[in-house]
Coordinates of C-alpha atoms in Angstrom, one line a residue:
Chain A
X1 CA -16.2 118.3 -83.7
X2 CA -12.8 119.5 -82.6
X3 CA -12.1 122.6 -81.5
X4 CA -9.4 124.7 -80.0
X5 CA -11.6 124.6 -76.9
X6 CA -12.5 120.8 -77.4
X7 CA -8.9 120.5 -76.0
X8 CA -9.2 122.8 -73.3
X9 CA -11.9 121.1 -71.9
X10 CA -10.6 117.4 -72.8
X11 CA -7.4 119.0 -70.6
X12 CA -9.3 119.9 -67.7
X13 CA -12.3 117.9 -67.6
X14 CA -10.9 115.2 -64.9
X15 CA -9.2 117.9 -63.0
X16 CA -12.7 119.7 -62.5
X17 CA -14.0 116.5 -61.5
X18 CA -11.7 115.0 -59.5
X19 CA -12.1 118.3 -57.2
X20 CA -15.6 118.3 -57.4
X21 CA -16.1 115.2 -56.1
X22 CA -13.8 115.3 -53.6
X23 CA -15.6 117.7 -52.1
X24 CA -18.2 115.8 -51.3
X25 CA -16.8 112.5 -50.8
X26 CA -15.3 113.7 -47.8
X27 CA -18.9 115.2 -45.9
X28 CA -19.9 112.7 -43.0
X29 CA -23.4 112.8 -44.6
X30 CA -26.4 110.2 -44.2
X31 CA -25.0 107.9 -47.0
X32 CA -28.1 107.9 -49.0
X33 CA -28.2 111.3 -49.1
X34 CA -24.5 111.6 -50.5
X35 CA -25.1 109.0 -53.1
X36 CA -28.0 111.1 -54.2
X37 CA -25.9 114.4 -54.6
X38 CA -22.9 112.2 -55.8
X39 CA -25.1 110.3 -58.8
X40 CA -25.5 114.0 -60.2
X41 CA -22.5 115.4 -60.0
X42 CA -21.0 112.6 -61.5
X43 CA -23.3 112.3 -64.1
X44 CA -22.2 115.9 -65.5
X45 CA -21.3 116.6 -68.5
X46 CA -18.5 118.7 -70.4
X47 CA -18.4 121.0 -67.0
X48 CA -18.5 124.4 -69.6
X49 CA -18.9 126.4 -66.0
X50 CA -15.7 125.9 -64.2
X51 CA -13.9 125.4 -67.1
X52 CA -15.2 128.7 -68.0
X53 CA -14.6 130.3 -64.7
X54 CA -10.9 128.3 -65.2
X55 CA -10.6 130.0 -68.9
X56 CA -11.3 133.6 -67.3
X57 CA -9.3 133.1 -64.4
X58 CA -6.2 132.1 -66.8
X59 CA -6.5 134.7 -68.9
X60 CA -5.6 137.5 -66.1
X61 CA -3.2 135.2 -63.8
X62 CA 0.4 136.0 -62.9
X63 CA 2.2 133.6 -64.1
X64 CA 3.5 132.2 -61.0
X65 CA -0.4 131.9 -59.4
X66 CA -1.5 128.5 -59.1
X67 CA -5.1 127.3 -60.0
X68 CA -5.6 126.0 -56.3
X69 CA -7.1 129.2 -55.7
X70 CA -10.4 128.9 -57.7
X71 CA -11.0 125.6 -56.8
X72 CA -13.3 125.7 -54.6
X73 CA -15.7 128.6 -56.8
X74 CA -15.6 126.0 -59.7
X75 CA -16.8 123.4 -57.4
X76 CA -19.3 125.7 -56.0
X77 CA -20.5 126.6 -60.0
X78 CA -20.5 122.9 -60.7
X79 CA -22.4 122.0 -57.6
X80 CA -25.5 124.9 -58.3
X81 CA -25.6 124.2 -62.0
X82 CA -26.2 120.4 -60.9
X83 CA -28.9 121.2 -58.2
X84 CA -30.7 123.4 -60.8
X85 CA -30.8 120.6 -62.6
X86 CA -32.2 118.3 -60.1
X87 CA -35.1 120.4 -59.5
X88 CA -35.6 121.4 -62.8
X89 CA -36.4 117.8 -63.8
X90 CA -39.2 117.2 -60.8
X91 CA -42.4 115.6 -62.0
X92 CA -43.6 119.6 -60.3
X93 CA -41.2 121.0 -62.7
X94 CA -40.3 120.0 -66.5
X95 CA -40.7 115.7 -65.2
X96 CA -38.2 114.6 -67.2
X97 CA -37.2 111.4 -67.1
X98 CA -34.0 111.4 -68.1
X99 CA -30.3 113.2 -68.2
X100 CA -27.7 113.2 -70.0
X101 CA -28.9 109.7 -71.0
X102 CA -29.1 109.0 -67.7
X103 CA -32.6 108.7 -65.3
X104 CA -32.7 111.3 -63.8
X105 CA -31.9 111.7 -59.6
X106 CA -35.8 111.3 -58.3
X107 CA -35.8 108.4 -60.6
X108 CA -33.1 106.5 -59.2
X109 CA -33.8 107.5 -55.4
X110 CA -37.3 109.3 -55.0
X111 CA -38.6 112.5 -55.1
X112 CA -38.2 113.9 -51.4
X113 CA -34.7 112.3 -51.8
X114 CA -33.9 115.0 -54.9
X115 CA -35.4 117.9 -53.4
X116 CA -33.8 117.4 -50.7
X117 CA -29.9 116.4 -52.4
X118 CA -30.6 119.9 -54.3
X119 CA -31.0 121.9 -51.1
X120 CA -27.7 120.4 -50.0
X121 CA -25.8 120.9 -52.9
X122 CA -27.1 124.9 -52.5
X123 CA -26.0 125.2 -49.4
X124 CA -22.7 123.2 -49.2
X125 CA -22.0 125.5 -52.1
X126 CA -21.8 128.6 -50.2
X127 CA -19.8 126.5 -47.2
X128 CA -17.2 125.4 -49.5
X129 CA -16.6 129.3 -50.2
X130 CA -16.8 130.4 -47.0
X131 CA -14.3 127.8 -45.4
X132 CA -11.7 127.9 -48.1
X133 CA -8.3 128.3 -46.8
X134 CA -6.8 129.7 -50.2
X135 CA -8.9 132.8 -50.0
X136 CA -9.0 135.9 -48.0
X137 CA -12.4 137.0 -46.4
X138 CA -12.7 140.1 -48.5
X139 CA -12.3 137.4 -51.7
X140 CA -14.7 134.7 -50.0
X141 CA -17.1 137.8 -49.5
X142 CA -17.2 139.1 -53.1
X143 CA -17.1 135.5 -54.7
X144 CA -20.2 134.8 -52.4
X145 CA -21.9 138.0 -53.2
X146 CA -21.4 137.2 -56.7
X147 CA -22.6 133.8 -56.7
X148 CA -25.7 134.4 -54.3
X149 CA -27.1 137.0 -56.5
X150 CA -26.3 135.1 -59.7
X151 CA -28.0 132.1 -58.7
X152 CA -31.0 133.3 -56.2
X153 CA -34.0 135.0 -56.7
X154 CA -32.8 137.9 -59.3
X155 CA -30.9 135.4 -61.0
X156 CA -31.3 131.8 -61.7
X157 CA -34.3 131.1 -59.7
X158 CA -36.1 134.4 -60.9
X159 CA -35.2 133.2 -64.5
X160 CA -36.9 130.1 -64.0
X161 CA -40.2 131.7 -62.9
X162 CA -40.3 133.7 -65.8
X163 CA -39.7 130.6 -68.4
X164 CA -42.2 129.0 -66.3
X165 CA -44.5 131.7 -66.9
X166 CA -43.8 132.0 -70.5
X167 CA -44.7 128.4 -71.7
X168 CA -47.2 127.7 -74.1
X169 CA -47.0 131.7 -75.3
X170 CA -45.5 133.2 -78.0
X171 CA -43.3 135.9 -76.1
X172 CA -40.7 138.5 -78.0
X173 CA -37.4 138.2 -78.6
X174 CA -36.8 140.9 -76.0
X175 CA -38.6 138.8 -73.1
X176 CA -37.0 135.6 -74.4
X177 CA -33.6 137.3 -74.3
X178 CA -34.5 138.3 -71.0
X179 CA -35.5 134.9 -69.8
X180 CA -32.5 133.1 -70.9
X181 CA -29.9 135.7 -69.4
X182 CA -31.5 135.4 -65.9
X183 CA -31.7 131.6 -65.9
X184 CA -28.5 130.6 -68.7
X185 CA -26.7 133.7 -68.8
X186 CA -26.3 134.7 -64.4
X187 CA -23.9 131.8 -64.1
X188 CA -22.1 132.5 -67.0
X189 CA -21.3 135.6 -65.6
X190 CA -20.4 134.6 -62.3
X191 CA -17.9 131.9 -64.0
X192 CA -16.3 134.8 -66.1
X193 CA -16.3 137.5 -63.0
X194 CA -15.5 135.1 -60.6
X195 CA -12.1 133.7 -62.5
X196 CA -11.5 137.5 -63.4
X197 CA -11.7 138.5 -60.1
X198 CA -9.4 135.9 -58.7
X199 CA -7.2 136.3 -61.2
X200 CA -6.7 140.3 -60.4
X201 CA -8.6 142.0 -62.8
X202 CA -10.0 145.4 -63.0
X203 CA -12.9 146.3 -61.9
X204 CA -13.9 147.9 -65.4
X205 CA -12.6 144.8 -66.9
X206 CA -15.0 142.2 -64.9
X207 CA -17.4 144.5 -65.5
X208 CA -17.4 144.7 -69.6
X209 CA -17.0 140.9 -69.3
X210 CA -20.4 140.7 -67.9
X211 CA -21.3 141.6 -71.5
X212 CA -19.1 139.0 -72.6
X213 CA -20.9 136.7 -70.7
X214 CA -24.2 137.9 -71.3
X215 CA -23.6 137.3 -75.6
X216 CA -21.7 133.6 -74.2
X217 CA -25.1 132.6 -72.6
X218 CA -27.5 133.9 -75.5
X219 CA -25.1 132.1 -78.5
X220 CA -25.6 129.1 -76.1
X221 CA -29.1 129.2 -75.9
X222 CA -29.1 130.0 -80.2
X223 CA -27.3 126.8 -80.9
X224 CA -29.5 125.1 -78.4
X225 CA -32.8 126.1 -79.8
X226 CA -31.2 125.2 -83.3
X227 CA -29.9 121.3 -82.2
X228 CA -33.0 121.0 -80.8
X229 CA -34.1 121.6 -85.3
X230 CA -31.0 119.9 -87.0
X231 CA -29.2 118.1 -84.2
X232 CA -28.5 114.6 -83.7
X233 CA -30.1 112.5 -81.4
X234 CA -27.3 110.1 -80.3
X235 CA -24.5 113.0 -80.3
X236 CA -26.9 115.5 -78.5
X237 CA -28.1 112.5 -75.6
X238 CA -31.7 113.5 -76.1
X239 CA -34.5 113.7 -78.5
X240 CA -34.5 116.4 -80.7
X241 CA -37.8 118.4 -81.8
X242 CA -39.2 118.6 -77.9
X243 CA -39.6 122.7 -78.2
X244 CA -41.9 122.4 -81.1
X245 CA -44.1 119.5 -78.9
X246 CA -43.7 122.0 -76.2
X247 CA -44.5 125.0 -78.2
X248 CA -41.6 126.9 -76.8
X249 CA -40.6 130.2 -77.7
X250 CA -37.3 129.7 -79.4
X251 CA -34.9 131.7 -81.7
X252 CA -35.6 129.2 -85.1
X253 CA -39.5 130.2 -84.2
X254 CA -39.4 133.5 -84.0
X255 CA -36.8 134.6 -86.5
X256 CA -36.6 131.5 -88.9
X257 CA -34.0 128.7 -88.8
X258 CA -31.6 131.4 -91.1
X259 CA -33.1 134.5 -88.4
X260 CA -31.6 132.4 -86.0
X261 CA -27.9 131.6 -87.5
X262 CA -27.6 135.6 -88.3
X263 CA -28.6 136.4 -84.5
X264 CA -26.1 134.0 -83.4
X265 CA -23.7 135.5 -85.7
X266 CA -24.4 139.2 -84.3
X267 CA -23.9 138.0 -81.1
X268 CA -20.2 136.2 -81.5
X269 CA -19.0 139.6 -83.1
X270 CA -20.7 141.5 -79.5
X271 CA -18.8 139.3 -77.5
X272 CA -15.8 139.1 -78.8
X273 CA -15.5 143.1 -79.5
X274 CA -15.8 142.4 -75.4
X275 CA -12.9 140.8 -75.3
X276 CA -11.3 143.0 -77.2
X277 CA -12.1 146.1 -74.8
X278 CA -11.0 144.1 -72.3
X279 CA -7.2 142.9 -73.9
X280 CA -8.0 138.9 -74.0
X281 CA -9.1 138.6 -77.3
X282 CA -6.4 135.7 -77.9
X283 CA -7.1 134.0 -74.9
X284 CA -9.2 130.6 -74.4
X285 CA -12.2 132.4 -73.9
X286 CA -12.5 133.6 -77.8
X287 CA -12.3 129.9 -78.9
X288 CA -14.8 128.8 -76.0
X289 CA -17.4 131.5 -77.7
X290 CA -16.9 129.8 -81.1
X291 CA -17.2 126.9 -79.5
X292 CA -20.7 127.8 -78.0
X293 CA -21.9 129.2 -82.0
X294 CA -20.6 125.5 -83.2
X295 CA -21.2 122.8 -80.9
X296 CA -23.5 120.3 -82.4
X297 CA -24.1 118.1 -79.0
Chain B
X1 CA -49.7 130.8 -20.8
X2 CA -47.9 134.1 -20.0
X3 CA -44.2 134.3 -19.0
X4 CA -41.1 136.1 -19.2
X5 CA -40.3 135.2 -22.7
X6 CA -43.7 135.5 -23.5
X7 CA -43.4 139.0 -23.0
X8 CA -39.6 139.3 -24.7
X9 CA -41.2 137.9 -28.0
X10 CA -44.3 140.4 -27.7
X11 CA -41.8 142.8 -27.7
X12 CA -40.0 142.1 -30.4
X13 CA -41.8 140.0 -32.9
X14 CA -42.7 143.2 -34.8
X15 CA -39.5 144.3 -35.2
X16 CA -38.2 140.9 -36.5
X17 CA -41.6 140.8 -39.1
X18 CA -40.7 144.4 -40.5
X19 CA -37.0 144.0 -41.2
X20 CA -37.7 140.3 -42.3
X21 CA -40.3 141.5 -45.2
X22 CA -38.1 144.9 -46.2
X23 CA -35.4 142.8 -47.2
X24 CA -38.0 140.9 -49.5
X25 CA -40.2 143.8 -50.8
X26 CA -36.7 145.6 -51.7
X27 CA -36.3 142.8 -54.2
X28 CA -36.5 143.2 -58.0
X29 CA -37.9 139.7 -59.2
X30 CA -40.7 138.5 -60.7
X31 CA -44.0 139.4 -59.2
X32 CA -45.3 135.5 -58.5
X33 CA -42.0 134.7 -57.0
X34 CA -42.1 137.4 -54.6
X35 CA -45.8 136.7 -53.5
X36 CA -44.8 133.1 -52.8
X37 CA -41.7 134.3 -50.8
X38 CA -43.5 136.6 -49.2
X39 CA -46.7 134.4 -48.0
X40 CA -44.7 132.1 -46.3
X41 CA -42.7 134.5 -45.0
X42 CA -45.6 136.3 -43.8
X43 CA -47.1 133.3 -42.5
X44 CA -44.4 132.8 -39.8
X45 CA -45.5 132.4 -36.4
X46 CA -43.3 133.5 -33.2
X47 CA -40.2 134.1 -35.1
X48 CA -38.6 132.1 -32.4
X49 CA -35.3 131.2 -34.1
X50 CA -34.5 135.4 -34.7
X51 CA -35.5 136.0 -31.4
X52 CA -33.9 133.6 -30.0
X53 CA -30.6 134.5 -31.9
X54 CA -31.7 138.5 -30.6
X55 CA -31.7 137.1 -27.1
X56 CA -28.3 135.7 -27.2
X57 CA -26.9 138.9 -28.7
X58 CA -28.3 141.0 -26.1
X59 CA -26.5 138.7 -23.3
X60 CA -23.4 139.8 -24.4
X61 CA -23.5 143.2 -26.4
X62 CA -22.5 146.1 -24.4
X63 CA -24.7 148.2 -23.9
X64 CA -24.0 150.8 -26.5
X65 CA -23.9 148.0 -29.2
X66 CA -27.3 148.9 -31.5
X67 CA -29.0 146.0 -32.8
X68 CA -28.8 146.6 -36.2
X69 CA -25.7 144.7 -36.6
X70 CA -27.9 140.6 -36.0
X71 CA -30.8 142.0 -38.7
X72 CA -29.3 140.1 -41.8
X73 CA -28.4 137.1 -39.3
X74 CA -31.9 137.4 -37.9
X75 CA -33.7 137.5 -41.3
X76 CA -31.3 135.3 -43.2
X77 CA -32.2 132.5 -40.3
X78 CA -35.6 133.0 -40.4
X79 CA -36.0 132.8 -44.4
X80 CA -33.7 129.1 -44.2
X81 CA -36.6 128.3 -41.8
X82 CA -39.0 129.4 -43.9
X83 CA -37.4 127.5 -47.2
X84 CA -37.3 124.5 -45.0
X85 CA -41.0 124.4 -44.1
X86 CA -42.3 125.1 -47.5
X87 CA -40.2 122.5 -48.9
X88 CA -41.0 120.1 -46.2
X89 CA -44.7 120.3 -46.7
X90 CA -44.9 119.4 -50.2
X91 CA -46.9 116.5 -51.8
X92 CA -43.6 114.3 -52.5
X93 CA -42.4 115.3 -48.6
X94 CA -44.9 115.3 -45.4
X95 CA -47.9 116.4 -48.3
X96 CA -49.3 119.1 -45.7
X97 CA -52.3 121.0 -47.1
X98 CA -51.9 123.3 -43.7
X99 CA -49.6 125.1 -42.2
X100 CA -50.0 127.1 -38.9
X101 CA -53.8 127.1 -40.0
X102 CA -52.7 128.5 -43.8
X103 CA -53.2 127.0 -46.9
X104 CA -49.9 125.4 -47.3
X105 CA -47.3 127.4 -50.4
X106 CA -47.8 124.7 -53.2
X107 CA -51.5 124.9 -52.6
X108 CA -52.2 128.9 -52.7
X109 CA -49.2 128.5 -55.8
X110 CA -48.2 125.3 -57.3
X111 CA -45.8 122.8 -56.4
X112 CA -43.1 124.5 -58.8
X113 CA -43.6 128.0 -57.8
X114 CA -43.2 126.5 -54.0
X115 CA -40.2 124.4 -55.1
X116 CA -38.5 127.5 -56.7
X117 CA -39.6 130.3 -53.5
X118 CA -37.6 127.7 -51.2
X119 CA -34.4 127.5 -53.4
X120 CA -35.1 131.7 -53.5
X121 CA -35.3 132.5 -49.8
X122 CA -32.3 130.1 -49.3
X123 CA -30.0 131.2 -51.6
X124 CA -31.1 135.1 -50.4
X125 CA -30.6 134.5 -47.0
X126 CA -26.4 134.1 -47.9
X127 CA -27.2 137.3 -50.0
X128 CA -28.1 139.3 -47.4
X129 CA -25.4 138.7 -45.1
X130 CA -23.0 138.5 -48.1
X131 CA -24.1 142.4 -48.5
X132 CA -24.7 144.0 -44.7
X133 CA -22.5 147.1 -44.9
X134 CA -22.7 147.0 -41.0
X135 CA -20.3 143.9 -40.9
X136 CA -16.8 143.3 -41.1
X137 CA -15.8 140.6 -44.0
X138 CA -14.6 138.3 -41.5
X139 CA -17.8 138.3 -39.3
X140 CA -19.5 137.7 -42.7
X141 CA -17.2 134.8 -43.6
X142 CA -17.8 133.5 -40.1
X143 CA -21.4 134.1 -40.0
X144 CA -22.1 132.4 -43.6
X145 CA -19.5 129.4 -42.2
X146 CA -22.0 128.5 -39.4
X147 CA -25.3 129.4 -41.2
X148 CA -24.2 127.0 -44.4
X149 CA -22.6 124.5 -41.6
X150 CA -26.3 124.3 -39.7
X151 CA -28.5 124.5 -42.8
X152 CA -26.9 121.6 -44.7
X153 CA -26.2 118.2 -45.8
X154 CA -24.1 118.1 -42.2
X155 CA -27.0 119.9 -40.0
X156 CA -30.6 120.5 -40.7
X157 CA -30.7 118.9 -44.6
X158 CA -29.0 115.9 -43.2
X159 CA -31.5 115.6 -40.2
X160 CA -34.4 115.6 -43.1
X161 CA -32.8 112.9 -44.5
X162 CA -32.8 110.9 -41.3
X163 CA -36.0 111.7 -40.2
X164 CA -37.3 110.5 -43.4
X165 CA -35.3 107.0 -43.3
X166 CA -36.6 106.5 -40.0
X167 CA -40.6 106.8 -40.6
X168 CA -42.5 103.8 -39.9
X169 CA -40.0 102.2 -37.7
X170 CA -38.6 102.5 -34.1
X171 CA -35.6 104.1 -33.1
X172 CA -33.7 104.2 -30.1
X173 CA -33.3 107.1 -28.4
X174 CA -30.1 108.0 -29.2
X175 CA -30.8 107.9 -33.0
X176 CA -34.1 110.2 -32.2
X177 CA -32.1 112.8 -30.2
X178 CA -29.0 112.5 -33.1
X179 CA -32.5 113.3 -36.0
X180 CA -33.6 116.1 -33.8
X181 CA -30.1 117.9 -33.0
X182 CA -29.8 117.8 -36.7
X183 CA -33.1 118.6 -37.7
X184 CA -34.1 120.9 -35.6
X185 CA -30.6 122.2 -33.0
X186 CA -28.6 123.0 -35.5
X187 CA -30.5 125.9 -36.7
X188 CA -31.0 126.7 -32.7
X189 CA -27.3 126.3 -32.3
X190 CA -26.2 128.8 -35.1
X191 CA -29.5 131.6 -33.8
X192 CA -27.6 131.1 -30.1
X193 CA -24.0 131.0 -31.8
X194 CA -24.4 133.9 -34.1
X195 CA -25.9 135.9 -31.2
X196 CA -23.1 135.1 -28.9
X197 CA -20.6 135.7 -31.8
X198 CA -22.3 139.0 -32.9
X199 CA -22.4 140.0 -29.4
X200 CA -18.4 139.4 -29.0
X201 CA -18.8 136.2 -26.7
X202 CA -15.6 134.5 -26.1
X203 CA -15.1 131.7 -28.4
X204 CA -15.1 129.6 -24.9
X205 CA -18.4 131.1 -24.6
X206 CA -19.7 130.1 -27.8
X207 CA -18.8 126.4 -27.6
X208 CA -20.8 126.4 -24.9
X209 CA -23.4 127.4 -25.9
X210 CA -23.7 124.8 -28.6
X211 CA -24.5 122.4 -25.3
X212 CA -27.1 125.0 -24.3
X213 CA -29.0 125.1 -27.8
X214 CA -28.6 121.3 -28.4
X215 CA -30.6 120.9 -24.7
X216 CA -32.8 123.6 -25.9
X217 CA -33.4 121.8 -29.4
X218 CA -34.6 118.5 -27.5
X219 CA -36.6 120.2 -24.7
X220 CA -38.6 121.8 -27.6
X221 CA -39.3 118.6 -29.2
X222 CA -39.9 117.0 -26.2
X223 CA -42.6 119.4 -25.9
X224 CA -43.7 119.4 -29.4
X225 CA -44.5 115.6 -28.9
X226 CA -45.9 116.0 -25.5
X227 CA -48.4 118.4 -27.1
X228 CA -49.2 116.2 -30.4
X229 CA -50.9 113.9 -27.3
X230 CA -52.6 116.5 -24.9
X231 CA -52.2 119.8 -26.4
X232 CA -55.3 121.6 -27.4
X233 CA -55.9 121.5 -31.1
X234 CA -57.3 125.6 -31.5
X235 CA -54.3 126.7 -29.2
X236 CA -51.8 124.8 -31.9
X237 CA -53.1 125.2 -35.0
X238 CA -53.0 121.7 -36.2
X239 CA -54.5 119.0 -35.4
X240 CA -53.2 116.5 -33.1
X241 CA -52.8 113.0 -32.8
X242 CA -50.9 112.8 -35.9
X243 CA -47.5 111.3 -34.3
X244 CA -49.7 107.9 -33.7
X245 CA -51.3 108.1 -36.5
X246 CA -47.8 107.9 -38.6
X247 CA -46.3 105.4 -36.3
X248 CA -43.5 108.4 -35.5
X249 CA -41.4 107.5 -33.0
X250 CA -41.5 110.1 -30.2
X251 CA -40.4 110.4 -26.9
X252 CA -43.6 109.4 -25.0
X253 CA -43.6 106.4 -27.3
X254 CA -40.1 105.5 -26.1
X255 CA -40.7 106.6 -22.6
X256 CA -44.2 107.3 -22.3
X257 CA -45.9 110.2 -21.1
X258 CA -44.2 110.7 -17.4
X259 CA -40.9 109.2 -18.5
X260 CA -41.2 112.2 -21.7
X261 CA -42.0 114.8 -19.0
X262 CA -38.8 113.6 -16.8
X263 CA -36.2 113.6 -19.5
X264 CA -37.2 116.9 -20.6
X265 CA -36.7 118.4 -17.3
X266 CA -33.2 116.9 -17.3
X267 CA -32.8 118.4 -20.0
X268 CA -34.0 121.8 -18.7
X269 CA -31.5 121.5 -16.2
X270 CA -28.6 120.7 -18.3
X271 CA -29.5 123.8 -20.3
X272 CA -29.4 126.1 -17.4
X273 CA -26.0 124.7 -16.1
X274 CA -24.5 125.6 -19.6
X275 CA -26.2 128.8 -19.5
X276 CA -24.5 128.9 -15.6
X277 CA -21.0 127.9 -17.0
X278 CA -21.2 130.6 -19.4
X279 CA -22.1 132.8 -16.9
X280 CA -25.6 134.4 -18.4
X281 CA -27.7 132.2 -15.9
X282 CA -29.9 135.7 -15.8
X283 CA -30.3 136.8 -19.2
X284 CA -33.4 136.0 -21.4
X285 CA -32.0 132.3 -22.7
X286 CA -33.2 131.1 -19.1
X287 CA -36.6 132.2 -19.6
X288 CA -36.5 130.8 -22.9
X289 CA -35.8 127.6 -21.7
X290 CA -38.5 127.4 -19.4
X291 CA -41.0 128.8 -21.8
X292 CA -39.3 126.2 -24.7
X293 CA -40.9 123.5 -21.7
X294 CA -44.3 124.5 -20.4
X295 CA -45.7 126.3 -24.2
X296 CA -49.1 125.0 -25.0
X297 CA -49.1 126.0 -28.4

């Protein structure tokens, strides 16, 4: 599927990773502990978080301001997203055994090796921040305020718990909703406000794009339920039909394959009346949420 | 074993236990997460690291200075601690069904809910320095620079790492100090940095300083091996023995018993000259050092 957003990400996919990587290619690290974080970050996929936090940062620029400046938030996104990951797939946790096609990291080295390359990939997070050169401390304070709180226990981590918790129960669309903004929809918001922030928007602006982001992570989490239904295998990297074996709470379960598409719907016209309050209704962040409703992989 | 620091900690362990649980009672996350933070939180023992990094600060504050301004340092060291012990103990790490006598977190939880409270209290402890309205943003900045610098892939994640590779076989000395200043000093350097920093030390000051805490680092491991031969099991909490039982290198094993005892009053010396050079021979750090030597628990 080709999108307007397909190219935006096919323009900055090897950009994101290229700085990513860097990052931690140049840490005098035990090696095998730097292979461990490396073999996940490189295994990432389309990198919708920094080019997301790249999107929102474009969209409130001067021209003149050079995208040097958020590099090291996107890296710091990138590098959470793939520790939550790394945990996440723990024989303690969902013990999956593979990602993105790929085995996942405490297959290839072992289990104390993953926890342990997660941990690092938290905490070099916050370093990279803190010892960027491009930013002021007020900005390095605010971006790590942001992306602390996103991503720790009343984000992320909370969010996890409560999915956790809500296996093998039929929960309501409210809790569900709930559940997916803490664990999906946190770091969504931190990629918007964080490229709004460093871009020079308003404060009332990054703050009606948090409900941006909060529709972004739900139409995400819509589409996912529904591949998970209708998708296809090879184009998706993993089997389809695993929330049904797990008997997960999805959107397709509670409101009906159709329920769902209309939910999804509702919630591409919430967000992008947010961009329209917030005058970036033409920017690459309108085609990113159709994107999200459409993606079939 | 009484002593001068003996008595320091008495008098401040409360203080360091009630600020260290508001910060986490304050929090609005899911109930089981916050009982898991909280119980290993709770479970802490001498709160040495805090009041270590108290002790510093109070070598250098004037006298005026109020010591609310090292709390979020304090608490923010103490919860990395924390993480690193429950993550440390589980099954796929050291598997340790005890901990200072407790039921270790994945046993009272599970291993998830353990995996998750670690990732919690780490990312947190960023948070609440990220937020102290009593600090400037660069002493933030600086404080989150050293605090990500010692807890990570470079410092006390790294030293994991090592330790781990180097189980079951014999290292030289050098490569056991270089595990323990990374495993266990760094952490000691940033509670003595942060202090010193806090406390307006010269930056002079505070590179040395990173001499004392490495000595200090050693001389507590030194001991902690010492005591795994002839401490007394009730006074310790665990039971001991266990170094020759997992083939761990140690430094009686490389030195024996006498040779162990010698090396760590070089070190103790080598502390106290740093401590001397910096010109704080007096202040509490000098008891600390002897009480880091001669503790029989």
């Amino acid at each position: 599927m080709e999108s307007v957003f397909t190219n935006y990400i096919k323009e900055n996919i090897d950009f994101v990773h290229k700085e990513l990587t860097r990052f931690l290619n140049s840490l005098p690290i035990p090696q095998n502990l730097k292979k461990s974080m490396l073999y996940s970050v490189e295994a990432g996929g389309k990198r919708l978080r920094p080019i997301l936090l790249l999107a929102s940062y474009e969209a409130f620029k001067k021209e003149d301001e050079k995208r040097t400046k958020i590099i090291s938030s996107m890296a710091a996104l990138e590098m959470i997203h793939t520790y939550s990951l790394i945990h996440d797939d723990l024989p303690a946790m969902d013990d999956d055994d593979l990602r993105r096609g790929k085995p996942t990291n405490h297959k290839v080295f072992d289990e104390a090796t993953a926890i342990l390359a997660g941990d690092a990939l938290l905490t070099y997070s916050f370093e990279i921040i803190a010892k960027d050169s491009l930013l002021t401390d007020a900005e390095k304070v605010r971006i790590i305020q942001m992306l602390s709180s996103a991503s720790g226990p009343k984000g992320m981590v909370g969010g996890q718990i409560l999915d956790m918790e809500a296996e093998k129960r039929t929960v309501s669309l409210e809790e569900m909703e709930n559940i997916h903004d803490l664990k999906t929809g946190e770091l969504l918001k931190f990629a918007v406000g964080a490229g709004a922030f460093l871009g020079n928007a308003t404060e009332e602006q990054i703050k009606e794009l948090k409900n941006f982001a909060y529709y972004l992570g739900l139409i995400f989490q819509v589409q996912d339920d529904i591949l998970d239904i209708i998708g296809d295998e090879n184009k998706i990297g993993k089997a389809t039909g695993s929330d049904e074996l797990n008997e997960k709470s999805t959107y397709p379960k509670l409101l009906g394959l159709e329920g769902a598409t209309k939910k999804k719907d509702d919630y591409v016209q919430k967000a992008k009346l947010s961009l329209l309050k917030v005058g970036i209704e033409d920017s690459p962040l309108s085609a990113l949420t159709d994107y999200f409703s459409v993606r079939d992989y």
